[in-house]
Coordinates of N, CA and C in Angstrom, one line a residue:
X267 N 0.9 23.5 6.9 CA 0.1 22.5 7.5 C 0.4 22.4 9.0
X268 N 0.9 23.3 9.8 CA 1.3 23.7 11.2 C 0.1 23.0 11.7
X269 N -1.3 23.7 11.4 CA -2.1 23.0 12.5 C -2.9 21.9 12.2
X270 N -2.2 21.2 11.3 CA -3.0 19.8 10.9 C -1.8 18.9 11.8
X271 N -0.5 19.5 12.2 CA 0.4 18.9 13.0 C 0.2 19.0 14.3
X272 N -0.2 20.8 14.6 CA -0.9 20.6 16.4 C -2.0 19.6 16.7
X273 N -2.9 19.3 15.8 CA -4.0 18.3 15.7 C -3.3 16.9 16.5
X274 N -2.0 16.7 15.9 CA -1.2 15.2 16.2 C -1.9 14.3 14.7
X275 N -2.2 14.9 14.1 CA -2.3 14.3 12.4 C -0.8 13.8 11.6
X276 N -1.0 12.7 11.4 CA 0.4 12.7 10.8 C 0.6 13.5 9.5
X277 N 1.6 14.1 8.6 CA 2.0 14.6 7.7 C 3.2 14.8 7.3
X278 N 3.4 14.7 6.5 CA 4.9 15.1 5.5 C 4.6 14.6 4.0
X279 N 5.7 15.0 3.4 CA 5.3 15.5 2.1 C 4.9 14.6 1.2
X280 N 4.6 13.6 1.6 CA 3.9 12.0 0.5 C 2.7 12.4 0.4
X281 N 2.4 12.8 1.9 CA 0.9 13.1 2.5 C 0.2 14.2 1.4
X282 N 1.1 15.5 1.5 CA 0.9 16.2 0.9 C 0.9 16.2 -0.5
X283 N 1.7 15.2 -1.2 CA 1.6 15.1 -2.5 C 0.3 13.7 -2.5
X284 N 0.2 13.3 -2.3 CA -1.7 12.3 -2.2 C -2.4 13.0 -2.3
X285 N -2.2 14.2 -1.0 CA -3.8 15.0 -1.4 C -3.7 15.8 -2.7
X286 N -3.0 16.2 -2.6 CA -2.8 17.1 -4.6 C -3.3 16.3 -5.2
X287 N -2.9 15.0 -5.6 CA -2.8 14.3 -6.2 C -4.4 13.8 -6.5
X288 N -4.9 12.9 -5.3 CA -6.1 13.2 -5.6 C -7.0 14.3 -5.7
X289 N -7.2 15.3 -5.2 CA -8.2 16.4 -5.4 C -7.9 16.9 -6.7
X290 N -6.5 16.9 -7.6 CA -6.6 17.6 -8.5 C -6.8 16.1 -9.8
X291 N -7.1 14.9 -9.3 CA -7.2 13.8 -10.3 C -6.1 13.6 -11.0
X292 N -4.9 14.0 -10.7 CA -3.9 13.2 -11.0 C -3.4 12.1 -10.8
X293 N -3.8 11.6 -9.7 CA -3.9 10.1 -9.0 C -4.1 9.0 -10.4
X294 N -5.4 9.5 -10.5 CA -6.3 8.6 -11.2 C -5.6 8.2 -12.7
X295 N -6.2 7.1 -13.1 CA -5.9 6.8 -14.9 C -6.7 8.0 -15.5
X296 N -6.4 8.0 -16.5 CA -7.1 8.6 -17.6 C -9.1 8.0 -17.6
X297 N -9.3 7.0 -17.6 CA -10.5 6.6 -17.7 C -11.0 6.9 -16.5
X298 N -10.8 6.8 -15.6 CA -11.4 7.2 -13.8 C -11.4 8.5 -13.9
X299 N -10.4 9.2 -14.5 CA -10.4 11.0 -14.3 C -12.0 11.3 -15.7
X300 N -12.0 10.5 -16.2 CA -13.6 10.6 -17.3 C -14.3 10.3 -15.8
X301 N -14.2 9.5 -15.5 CA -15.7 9.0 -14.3 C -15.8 9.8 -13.4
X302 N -15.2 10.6 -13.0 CA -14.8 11.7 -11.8 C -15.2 13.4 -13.2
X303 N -15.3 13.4 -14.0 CA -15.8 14.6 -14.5 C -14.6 15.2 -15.3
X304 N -13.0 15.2 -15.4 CA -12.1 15.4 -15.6 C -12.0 16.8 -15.2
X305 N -12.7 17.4 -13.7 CA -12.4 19.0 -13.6 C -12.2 18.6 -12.1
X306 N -10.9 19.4 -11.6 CA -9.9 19.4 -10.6 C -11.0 19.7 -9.8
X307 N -10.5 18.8 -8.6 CA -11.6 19.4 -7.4 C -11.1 21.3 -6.6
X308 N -9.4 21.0 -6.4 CA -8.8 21.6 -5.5 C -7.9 21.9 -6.3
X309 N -7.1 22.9 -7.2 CA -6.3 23.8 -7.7 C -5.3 24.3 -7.2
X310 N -4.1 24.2 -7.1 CA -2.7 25.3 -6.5 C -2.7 26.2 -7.1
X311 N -2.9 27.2 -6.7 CA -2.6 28.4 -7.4 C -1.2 29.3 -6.6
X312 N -0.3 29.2 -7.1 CA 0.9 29.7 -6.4 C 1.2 29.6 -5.0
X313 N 0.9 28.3 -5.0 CA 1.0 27.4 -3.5 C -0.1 27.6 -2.7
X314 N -1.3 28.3 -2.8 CA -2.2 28.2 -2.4 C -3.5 27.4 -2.8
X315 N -4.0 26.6 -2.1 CA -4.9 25.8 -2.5 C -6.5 26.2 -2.3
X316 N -7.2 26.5 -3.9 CA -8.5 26.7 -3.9 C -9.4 26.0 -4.6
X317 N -11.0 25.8 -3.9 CA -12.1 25.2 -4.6 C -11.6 25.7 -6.0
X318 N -12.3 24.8 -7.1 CA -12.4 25.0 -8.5 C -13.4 25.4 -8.6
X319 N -13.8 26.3 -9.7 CA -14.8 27.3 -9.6 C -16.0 26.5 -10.1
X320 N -15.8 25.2 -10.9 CA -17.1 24.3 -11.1 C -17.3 24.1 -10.1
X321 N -16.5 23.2 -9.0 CA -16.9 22.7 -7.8 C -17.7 23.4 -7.2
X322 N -17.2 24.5 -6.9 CA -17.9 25.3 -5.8 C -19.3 25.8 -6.6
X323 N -19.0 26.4 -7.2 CA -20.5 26.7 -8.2 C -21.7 26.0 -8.0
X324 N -21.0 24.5 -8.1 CA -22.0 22.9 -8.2 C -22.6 23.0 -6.4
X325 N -21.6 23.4 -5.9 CA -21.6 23.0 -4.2 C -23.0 24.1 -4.0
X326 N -22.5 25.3 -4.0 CA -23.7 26.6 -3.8 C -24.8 26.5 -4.3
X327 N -25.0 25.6 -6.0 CA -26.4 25.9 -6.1 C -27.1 24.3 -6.4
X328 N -26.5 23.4 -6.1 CA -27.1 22.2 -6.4 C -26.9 21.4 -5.0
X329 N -29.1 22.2 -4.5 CA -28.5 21.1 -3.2 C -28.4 19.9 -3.1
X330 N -29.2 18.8 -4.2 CA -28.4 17.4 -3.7 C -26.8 17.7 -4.2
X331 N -26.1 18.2 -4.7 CA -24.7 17.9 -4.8 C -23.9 18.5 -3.2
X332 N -24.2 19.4 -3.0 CA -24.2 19.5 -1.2 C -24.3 18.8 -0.7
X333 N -25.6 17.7 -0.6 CA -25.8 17.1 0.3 C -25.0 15.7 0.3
X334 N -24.7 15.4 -0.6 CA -24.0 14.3 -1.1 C -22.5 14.4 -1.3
X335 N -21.7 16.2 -1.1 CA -20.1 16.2 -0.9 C -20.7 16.4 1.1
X336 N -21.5 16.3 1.6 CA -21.5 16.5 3.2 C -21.4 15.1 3.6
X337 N -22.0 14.3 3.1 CA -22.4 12.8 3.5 C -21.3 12.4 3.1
X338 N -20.3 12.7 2.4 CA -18.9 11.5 2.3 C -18.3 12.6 3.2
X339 N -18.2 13.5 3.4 CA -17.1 13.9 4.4 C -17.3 13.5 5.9
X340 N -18.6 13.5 6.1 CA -19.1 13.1 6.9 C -19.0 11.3 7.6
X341 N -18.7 10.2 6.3 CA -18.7 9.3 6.5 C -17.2 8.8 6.5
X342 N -16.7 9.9 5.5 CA -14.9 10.2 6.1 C -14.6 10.2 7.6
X343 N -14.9 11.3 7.9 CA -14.7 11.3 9.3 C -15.3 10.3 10.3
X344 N -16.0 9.7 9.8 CA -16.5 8.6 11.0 C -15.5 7.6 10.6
X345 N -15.3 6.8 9.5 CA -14.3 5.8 9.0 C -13.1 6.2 9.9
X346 N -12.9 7.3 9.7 CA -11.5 7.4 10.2 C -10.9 7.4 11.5
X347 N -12.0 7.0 12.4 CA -12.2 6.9 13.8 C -11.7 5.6 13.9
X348 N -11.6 4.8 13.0 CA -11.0 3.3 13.0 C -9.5 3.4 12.9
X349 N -8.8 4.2 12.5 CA -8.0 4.3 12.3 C -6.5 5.3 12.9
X350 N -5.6 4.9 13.0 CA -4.9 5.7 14.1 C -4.3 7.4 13.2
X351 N -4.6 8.2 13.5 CA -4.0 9.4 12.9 C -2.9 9.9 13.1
X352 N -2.4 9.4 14.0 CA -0.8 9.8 14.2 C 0.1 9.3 13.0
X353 N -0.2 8.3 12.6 CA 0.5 7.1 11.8 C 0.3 7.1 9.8
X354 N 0.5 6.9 9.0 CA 0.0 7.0 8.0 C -0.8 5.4 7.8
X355 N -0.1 4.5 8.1 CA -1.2 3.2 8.3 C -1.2 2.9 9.5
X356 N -2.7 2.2 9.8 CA -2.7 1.6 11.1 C -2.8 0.0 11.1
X357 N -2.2 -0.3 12.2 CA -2.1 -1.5 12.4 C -3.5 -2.4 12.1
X358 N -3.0 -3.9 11.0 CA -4.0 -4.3 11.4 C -5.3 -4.0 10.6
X359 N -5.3 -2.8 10.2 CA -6.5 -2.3 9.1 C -6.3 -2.9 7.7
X360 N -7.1 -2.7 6.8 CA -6.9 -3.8 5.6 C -6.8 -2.9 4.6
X361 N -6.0 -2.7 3.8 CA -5.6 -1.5 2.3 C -5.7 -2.4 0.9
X362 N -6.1 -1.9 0.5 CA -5.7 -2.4 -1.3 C -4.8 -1.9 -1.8
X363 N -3.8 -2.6 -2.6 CA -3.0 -2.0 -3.2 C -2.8 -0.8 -3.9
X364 N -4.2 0.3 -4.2 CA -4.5 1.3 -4.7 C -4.4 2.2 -3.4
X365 N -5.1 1.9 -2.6 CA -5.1 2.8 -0.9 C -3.8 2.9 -1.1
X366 N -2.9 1.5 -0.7 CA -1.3 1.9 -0.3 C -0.6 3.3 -1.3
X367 N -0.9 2.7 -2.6 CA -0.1 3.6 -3.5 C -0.6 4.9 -3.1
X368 N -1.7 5.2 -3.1 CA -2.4 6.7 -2.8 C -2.1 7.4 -1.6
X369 N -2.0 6.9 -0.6 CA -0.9 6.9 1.0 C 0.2 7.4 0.2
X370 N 1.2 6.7 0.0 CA 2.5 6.9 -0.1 C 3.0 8.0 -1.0
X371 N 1.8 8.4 -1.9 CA 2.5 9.5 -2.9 C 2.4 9.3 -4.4
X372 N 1.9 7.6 -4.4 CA 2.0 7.0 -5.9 C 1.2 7.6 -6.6
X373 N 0.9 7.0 -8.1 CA -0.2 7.3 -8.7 C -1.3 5.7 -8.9
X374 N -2.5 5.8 -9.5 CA -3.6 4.6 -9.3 C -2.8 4.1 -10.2
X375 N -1.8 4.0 -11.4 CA -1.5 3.4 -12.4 C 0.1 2.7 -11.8
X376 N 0.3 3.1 -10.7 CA 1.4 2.3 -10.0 C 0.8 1.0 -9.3
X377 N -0.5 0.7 -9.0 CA -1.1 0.0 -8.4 C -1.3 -1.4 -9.1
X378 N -1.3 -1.1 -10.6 CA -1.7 -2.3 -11.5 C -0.2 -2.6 -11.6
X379 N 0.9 -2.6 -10.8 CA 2.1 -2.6 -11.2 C 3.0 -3.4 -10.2
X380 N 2.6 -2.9 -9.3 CA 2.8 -3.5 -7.8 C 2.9 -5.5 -7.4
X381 N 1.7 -5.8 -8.4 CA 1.7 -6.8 -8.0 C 2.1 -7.6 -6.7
X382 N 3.2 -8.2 -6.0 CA 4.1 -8.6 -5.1 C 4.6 -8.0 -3.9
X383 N 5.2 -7.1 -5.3 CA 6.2 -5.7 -4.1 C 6.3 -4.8 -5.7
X384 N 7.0 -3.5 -5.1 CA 7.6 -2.9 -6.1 C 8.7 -2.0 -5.0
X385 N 9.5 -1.4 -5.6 CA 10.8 -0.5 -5.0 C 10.5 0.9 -5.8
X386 N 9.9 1.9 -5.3 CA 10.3 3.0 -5.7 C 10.1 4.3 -4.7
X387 N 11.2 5.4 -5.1 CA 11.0 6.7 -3.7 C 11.3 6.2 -2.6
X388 N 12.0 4.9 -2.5 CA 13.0 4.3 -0.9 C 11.7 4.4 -0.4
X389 N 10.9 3.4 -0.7 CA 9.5 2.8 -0.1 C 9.3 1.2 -1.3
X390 N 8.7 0.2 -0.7 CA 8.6 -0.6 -1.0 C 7.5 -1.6 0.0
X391 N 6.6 -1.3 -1.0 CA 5.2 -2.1 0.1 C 5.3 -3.9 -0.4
X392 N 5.0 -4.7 0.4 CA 5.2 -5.9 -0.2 C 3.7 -6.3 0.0
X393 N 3.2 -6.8 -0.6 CA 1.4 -7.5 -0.4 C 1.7 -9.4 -1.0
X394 N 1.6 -10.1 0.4 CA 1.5 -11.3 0.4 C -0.3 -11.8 0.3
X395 N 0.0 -12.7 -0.2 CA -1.3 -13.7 -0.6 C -0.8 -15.0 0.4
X396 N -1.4 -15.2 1.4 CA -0.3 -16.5 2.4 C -0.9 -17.9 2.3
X397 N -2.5 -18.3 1.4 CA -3.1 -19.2 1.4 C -2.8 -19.4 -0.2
X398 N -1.9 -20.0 -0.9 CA -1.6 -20.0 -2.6 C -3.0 -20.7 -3.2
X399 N -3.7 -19.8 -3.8 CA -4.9 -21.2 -4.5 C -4.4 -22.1 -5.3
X400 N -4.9 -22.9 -5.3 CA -4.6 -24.2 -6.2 C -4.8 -23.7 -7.9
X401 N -5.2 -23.1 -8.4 CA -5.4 -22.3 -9.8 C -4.3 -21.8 -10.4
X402 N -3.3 -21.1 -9.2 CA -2.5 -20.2 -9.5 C -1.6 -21.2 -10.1
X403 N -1.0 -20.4 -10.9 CA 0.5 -21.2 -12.0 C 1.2 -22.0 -10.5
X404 N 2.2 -22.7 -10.6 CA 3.1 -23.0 -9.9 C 4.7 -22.4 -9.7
X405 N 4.8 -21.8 -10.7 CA 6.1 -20.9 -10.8 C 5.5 -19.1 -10.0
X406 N 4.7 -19.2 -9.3 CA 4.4 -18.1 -8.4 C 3.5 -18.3 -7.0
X407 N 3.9 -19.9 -6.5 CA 4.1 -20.4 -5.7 C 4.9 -20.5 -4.6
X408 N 5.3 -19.0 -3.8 CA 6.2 -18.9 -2.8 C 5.8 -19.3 -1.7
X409 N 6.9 -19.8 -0.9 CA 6.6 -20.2 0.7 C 6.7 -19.4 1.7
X410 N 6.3 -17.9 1.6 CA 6.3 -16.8 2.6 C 5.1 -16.9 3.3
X411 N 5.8 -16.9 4.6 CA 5.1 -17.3 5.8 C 5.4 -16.7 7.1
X412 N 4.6 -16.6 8.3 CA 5.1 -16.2 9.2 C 6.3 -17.5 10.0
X413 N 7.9 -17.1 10.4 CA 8.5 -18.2 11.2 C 8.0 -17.9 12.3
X414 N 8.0 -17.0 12.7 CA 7.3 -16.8 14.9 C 6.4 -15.2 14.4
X415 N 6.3 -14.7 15.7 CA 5.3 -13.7 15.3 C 6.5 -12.4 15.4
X416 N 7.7 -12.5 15.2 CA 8.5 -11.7 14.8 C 9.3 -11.5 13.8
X417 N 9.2 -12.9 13.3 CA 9.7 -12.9 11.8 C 8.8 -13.4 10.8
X418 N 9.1 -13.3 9.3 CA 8.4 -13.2 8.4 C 9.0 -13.9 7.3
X419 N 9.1 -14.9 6.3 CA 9.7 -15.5 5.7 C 9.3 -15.1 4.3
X420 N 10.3 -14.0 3.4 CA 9.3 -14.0 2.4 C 10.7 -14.0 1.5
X421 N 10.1 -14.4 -0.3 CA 10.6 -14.7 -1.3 C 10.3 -13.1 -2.3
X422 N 11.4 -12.9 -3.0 CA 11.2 -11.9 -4.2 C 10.4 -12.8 -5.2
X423 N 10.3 -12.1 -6.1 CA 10.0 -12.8 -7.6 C 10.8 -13.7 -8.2
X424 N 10.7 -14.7 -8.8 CA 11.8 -15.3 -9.5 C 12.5 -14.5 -10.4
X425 N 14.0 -15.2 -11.0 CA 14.5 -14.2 -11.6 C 15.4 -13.5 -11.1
X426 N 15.5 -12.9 -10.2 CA 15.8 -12.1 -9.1 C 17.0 -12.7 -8.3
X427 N 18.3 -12.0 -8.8 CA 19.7 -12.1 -8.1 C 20.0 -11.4 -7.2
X428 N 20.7 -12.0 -6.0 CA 20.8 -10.9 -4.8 C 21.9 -9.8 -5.1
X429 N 22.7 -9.8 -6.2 CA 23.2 -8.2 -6.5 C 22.6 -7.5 -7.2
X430 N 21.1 -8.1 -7.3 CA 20.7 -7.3 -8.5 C 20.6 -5.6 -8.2
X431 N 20.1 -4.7 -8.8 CA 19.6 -3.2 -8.3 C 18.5 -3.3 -7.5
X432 N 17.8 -3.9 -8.0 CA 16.3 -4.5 -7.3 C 16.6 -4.6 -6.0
X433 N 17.5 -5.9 -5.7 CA 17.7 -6.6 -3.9 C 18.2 -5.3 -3.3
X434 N 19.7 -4.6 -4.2 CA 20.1 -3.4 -3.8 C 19.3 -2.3 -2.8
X435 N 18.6 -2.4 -3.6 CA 17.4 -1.4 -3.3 C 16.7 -1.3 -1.7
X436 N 16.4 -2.7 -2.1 CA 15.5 -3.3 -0.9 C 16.1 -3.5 0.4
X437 N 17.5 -3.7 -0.2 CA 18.5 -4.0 0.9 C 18.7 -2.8 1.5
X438 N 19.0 -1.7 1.1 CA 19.3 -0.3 1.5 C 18.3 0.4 2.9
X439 N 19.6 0.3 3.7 CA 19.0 0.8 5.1 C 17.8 2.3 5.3
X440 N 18.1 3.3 3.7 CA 17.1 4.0 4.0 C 15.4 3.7 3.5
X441 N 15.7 2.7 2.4 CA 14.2 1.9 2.1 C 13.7 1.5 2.9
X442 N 12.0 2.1 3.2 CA 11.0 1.7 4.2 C 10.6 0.8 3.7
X443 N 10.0 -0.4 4.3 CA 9.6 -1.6 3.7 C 8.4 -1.7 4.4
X444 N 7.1 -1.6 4.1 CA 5.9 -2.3 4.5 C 5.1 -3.3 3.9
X445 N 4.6 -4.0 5.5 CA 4.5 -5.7 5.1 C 2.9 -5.9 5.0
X446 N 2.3 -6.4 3.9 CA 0.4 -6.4 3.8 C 0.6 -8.0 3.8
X447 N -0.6 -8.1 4.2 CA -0.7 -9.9 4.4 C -2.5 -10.3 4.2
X448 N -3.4 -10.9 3.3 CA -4.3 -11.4 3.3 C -4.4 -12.8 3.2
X449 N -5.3 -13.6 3.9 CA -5.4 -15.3 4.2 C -5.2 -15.8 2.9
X450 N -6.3 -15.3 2.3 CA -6.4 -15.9 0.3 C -7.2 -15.1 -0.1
X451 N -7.3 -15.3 -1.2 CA -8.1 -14.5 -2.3 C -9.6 -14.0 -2.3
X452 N -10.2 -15.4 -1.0 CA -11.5 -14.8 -1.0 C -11.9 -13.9 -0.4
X453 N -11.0 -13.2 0.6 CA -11.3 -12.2 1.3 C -11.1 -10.8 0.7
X454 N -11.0 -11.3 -0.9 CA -11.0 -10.3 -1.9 C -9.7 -9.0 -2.1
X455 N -9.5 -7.6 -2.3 CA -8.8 -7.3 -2.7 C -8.2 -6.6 -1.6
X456 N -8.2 -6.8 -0.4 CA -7.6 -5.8 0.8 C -7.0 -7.0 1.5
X457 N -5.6 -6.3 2.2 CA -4.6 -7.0 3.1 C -4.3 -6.5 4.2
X458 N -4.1 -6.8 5.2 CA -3.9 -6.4 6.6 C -2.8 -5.8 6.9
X459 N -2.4 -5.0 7.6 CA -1.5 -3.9 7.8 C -0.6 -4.2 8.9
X460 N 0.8 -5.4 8.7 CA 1.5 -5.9 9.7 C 2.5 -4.8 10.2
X461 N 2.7 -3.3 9.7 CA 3.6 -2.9 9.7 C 4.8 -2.9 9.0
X462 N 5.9 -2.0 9.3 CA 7.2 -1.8 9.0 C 8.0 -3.1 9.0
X463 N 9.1 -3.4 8.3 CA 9.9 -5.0 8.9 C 11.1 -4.2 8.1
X464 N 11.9 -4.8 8.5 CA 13.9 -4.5 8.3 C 14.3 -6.3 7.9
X465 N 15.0 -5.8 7.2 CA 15.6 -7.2 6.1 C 16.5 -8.0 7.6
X466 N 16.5 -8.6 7.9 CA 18.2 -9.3 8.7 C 18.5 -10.6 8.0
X467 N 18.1 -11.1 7.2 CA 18.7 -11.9 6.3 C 18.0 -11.9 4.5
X468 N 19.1 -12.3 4.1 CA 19.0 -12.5 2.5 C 19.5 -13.6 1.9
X469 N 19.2 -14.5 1.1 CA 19.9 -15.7 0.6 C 19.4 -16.1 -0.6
X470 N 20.4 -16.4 -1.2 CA 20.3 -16.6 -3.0 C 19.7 -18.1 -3.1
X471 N 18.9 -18.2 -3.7 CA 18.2 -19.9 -3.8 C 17.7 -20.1 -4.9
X472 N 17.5 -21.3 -5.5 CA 16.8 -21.5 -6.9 C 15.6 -21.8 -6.8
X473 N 15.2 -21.6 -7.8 CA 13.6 -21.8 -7.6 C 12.8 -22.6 -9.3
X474 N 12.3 -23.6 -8.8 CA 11.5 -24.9 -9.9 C 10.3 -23.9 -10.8
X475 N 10.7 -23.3 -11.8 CA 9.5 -22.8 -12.1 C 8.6 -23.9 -13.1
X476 N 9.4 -24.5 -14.0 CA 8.5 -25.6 -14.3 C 9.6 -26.5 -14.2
X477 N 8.9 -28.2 -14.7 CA 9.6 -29.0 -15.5 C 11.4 -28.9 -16.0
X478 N 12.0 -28.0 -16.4 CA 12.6 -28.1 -17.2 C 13.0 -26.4 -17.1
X479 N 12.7 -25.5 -16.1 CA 13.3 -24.3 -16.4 C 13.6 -24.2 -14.5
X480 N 14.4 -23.7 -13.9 CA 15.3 -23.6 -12.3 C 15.6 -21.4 -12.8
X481 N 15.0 -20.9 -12.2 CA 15.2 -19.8 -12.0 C 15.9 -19.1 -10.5
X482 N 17.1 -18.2 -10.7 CA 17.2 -17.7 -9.2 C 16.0 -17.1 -8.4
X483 N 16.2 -17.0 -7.0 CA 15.1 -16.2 -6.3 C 16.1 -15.9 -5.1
X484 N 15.4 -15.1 -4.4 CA 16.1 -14.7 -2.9 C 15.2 -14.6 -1.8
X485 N 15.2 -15.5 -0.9 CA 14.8 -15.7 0.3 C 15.3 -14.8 1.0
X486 N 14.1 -14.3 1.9 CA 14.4 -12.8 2.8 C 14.0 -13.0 4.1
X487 N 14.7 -13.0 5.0 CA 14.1 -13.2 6.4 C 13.6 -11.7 6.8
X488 N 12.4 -11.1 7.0 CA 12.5 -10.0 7.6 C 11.7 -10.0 9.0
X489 N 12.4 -8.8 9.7 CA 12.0 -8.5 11.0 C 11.3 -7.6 11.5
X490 N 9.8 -7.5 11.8 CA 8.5 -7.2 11.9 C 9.4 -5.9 13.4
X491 N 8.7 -4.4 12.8 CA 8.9 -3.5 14.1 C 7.7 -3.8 15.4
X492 N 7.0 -4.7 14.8 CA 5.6 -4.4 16.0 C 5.7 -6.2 16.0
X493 N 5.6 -6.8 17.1 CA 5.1 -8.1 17.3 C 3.8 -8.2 17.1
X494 N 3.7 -9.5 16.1 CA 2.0 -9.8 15.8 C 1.3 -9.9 16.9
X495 N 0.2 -9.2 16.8 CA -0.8 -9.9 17.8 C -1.3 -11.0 17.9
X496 N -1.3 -11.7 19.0 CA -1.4 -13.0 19.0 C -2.6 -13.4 18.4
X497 N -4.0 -12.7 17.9 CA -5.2 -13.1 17.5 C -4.6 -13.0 16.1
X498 N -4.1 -12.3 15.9 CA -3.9 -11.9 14.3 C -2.8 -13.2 13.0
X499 N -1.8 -13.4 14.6 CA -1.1 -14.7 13.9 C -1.7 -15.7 14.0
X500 N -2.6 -16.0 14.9 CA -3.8 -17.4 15.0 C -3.9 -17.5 13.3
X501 N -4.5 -16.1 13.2 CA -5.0 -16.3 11.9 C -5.1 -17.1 10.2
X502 N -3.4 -16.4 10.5 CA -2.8 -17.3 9.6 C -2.2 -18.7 10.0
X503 N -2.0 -18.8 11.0 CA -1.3 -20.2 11.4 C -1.8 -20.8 12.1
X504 N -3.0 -20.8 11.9 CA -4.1 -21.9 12.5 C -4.1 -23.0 11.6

């Protein structure tokens, strides 16, 4: 991938396991790989990567299927004009938890999993909800918020002791941690892309899940690599 690096395209090997991943539909569930045709777009053949002989077949003699693999590449490449290429996320852009996992190397079935946060491969994306609706249970009711536009106040799941393997995890200087953030729920399934953040505090606290049950939690101070932009913290903290 030499010259997808002279380009100034970001890449390394998450990147490169995404795209395997999706072209050969391994990404996908089992039911999506039915909806996609269950035949590999893109094949490794001893490290070399070729059209699949349906694909291309389909490509050569069916011209709406031509015209219709030109028009998403085509609307690829304009989308992606929004977005910075040097970088695997850009600032500020909005991902679904499926995007993230697909980025990073996951598969779509890690996505239904995620929920919050999850820790795996010394990556750990965290996706906040920062307006709680009134619907939601009250025992998943956290007060993660922004403190200034460099810090970030956020809670694990309840349950959750700060020796646990989990915090361990999280805690570990080589775990990348990235921070998603959407207002509330109505702006549907995508969160904004605050960047990278580094833990500088941790603290063990209890937390009211109902009535009659006090579960641990751990309050996490983390520290944002990019200062929010000031339109962008309006947002939330208006």
């Amino acid at each position: 991938m030499k010259s997808v690096r002279e380009k100034g395209i970001f890449y390394n090997e998450s990147v490169e396991k995404s795209v395997e991943q999706v072209m050969s539909l391994e990404f996908f569930k089992k039911a999506n790989r039915k909806k996609y045709g269950m035949e590999q777009i893109v094949k490794d053949n001893k490290n070399i990567y070729q059209i699949s002989e349906k694909f291309k077949n389909s490509f050569e003699n069916n011209p709406d299927f031509k015209l219709l693999v030109l028009d998403a590449i085509k609307a690829g490449l304009e989308n992606a004009k929004e977005y910075d290429i040097t970088k695997p996320f850009s600032l500020y852009q909005r991902y679904s938890r499926k995007d993230v996992c697909r980025i990073i190397g996951w598969t779509e079935g890690d996505s239904s999993t995620v929920y919050g946060y999850k820790v795996k491969e010394n990556v750990c994306p965290i996706f906040v909800t920062y307006s709680k609706s009134d619907a939601i249970e009250d025992s998943i009711k956290y007060q993660d918020k922004f403190i200034n536009r460099d810090i970030f106040q956020w809670y694990t799941r309840h349950n959750v002791k700060i020796n646990s393997n989990e915090m361990k995890k999280i805690l570990n200087k080589n775990t990348t941690i990235q921070l998603f953030v959407k207002k509330n729920d109505d702006e549907g399934s995508d969160f904004y892309y605050f960047g990278e953040v580094n833990v500088v505090q941790a603290e063990q606290e209890e937390f009211q899940v109902n009535s009659d049950k006090i579960e641990p939690i751990v309050k996490v101070q983390l520290k944002l690599k990019n200062t929010v932009r000031q339109d962008k913290y309006k947002l939330f903290e208006q």
